[in-house]
């Protein structure tokens, strides 16, 4: 039984269309607006921001509220 997936030796394989650009973690193309890609990036920036706040509090010994002059 011939395999229909293999190309005929007399005919070159058809050109495959290049896929749209995608992020490193999903096959979804980056997009502006309300998309899961944008939400993922916002979440990552929020995690980095919280980490920076914790590092400031540990290094200075004061809370971030005091450091910002709000309390």
mmCIF file of C-alpha atoms in Angstrom, residues 2-65:
data_model
loop_
_atom_site.group_PDB
_atom_site.id
_atom_site.type_symbol
_atom_site.label_atom_id
_atom_site.label_comp_id
_atom_site.label_asym_id
_atom_site.label_seq_id
_atom_site.Cartn_x
_atom_site.Cartn_y
_atom_site.Cartn_z
ATOM 1 C CA UNK A 2 1.621 3.319 -1.037
ATOM 2 C CA UNK A 3 2.042 5.997 1.570
ATOM 3 C CA UNK A 4 0.126 9.113 0.503
ATOM 4 C CA UNK A 5 2.200 11.329 2.797
ATOM 5 C CA UNK A 6 5.500 10.820 0.976
ATOM 6 C CA UNK A 7 6.194 13.016 -2.032
ATOM 7 C CA UNK A 8 6.394 11.629 -5.546
ATOM 8 C CA UNK A 9 10.098 11.468 -6.530
ATOM 9 C CA UNK A 10 9.277 13.069 -9.887
ATOM 10 C CA UNK A 11 7.499 16.056 -8.336
ATOM 11 C CA UNK A 12 9.186 18.342 -5.829
ATOM 12 C CA UNK A 13 7.460 18.867 -2.484
ATOM 13 C CA UNK A 14 5.028 21.784 -2.494
ATOM 14 C CA UNK A 15 6.190 25.003 -0.865
ATOM 15 C CA UNK A 16 4.906 25.291 2.660
ATOM 16 C CA UNK A 17 3.505 28.616 3.792
ATOM 17 C CA UNK A 18 5.522 30.140 6.607
ATOM 18 C CA UNK A 19 3.614 30.279 9.901
ATOM 19 C CA UNK A 20 2.805 33.675 11.430
ATOM 20 C CA UNK A 21 5.243 34.911 14.064
ATOM 21 C CA UNK A 22 4.470 33.512 17.488
ATOM 22 C CA UNK A 23 5.624 34.051 21.040
ATOM 23 C CA UNK A 24 8.223 31.839 22.654
ATOM 24 C CA UNK A 25 5.683 30.068 24.856
ATOM 25 C CA UNK A 26 2.638 29.665 22.605
ATOM 26 C CA UNK A 27 1.673 29.410 18.973
ATOM 27 C CA UNK A 28 -0.409 32.577 19.328
ATOM 28 C CA UNK A 29 0.815 35.583 17.349
ATOM 29 C CA UNK A 30 1.601 38.701 19.434
ATOM 30 C CA UNK A 31 -1.265 41.182 19.288
ATOM 31 C CA UNK A 32 -2.241 44.525 20.780
ATOM 32 C CA UNK A 33 -5.339 44.945 22.926
ATOM 33 C CA UNK A 34 -7.127 42.343 25.031
ATOM 34 C CA UNK A 35 -5.365 39.147 24.089
ATOM 35 C CA UNK A 36 -3.919 36.319 26.138
ATOM 36 C CA UNK A 37 -0.443 37.322 24.918
ATOM 37 C CA UNK A 38 -0.851 40.872 26.277
ATOM 38 C CA UNK A 39 -2.217 39.569 29.575
ATOM 39 C CA UNK A 40 0.714 37.166 29.913
ATOM 40 C CA UNK A 41 3.219 39.998 29.385
ATOM 41 C CA UNK A 42 1.365 42.245 31.879
ATOM 42 C CA UNK A 43 1.436 39.456 34.443
ATOM 43 C CA UNK A 44 5.161 38.968 33.996
ATOM 44 C CA UNK A 45 5.838 42.690 34.476
ATOM 45 C CA UNK A 46 3.645 42.656 37.606
ATOM 46 C CA UNK A 47 5.633 39.728 39.044
ATOM 47 C CA UNK A 48 8.909 41.563 38.419
ATOM 48 C CA UNK A 49 7.472 44.711 40.050
ATOM 49 C CA UNK A 50 6.412 42.817 43.173
ATOM 50 C CA UNK A 51 9.834 41.196 43.378
ATOM 51 C CA UNK A 52 11.493 44.635 43.183
ATOM 52 C CA UNK A 53 9.252 45.929 46.000
ATOM 53 C CA UNK A 54 10.174 42.954 48.197
ATOM 54 C CA UNK A 55 13.895 43.465 47.479
ATOM 55 C CA UNK A 56 13.623 47.176 48.381
ATOM 56 C CA UNK A 57 11.895 46.313 51.662
ATOM 57 C CA UNK A 58 14.518 43.684 52.551
ATOM 58 C CA UNK A 59 17.473 45.928 51.674
ATOM 59 C CA UNK A 60 16.223 49.129 53.370
ATOM 60 C CA UNK A 61 14.430 47.591 56.340
ATOM 61 C CA UNK A 62 11.466 49.905 55.755
ATOM 62 C CA UNK A 63 8.119 49.212 54.143
ATOM 63 C CA UNK A 64 7.474 50.479 50.646
ATOM 64 C CA UNK A 65 4.748 52.783 52.033
#
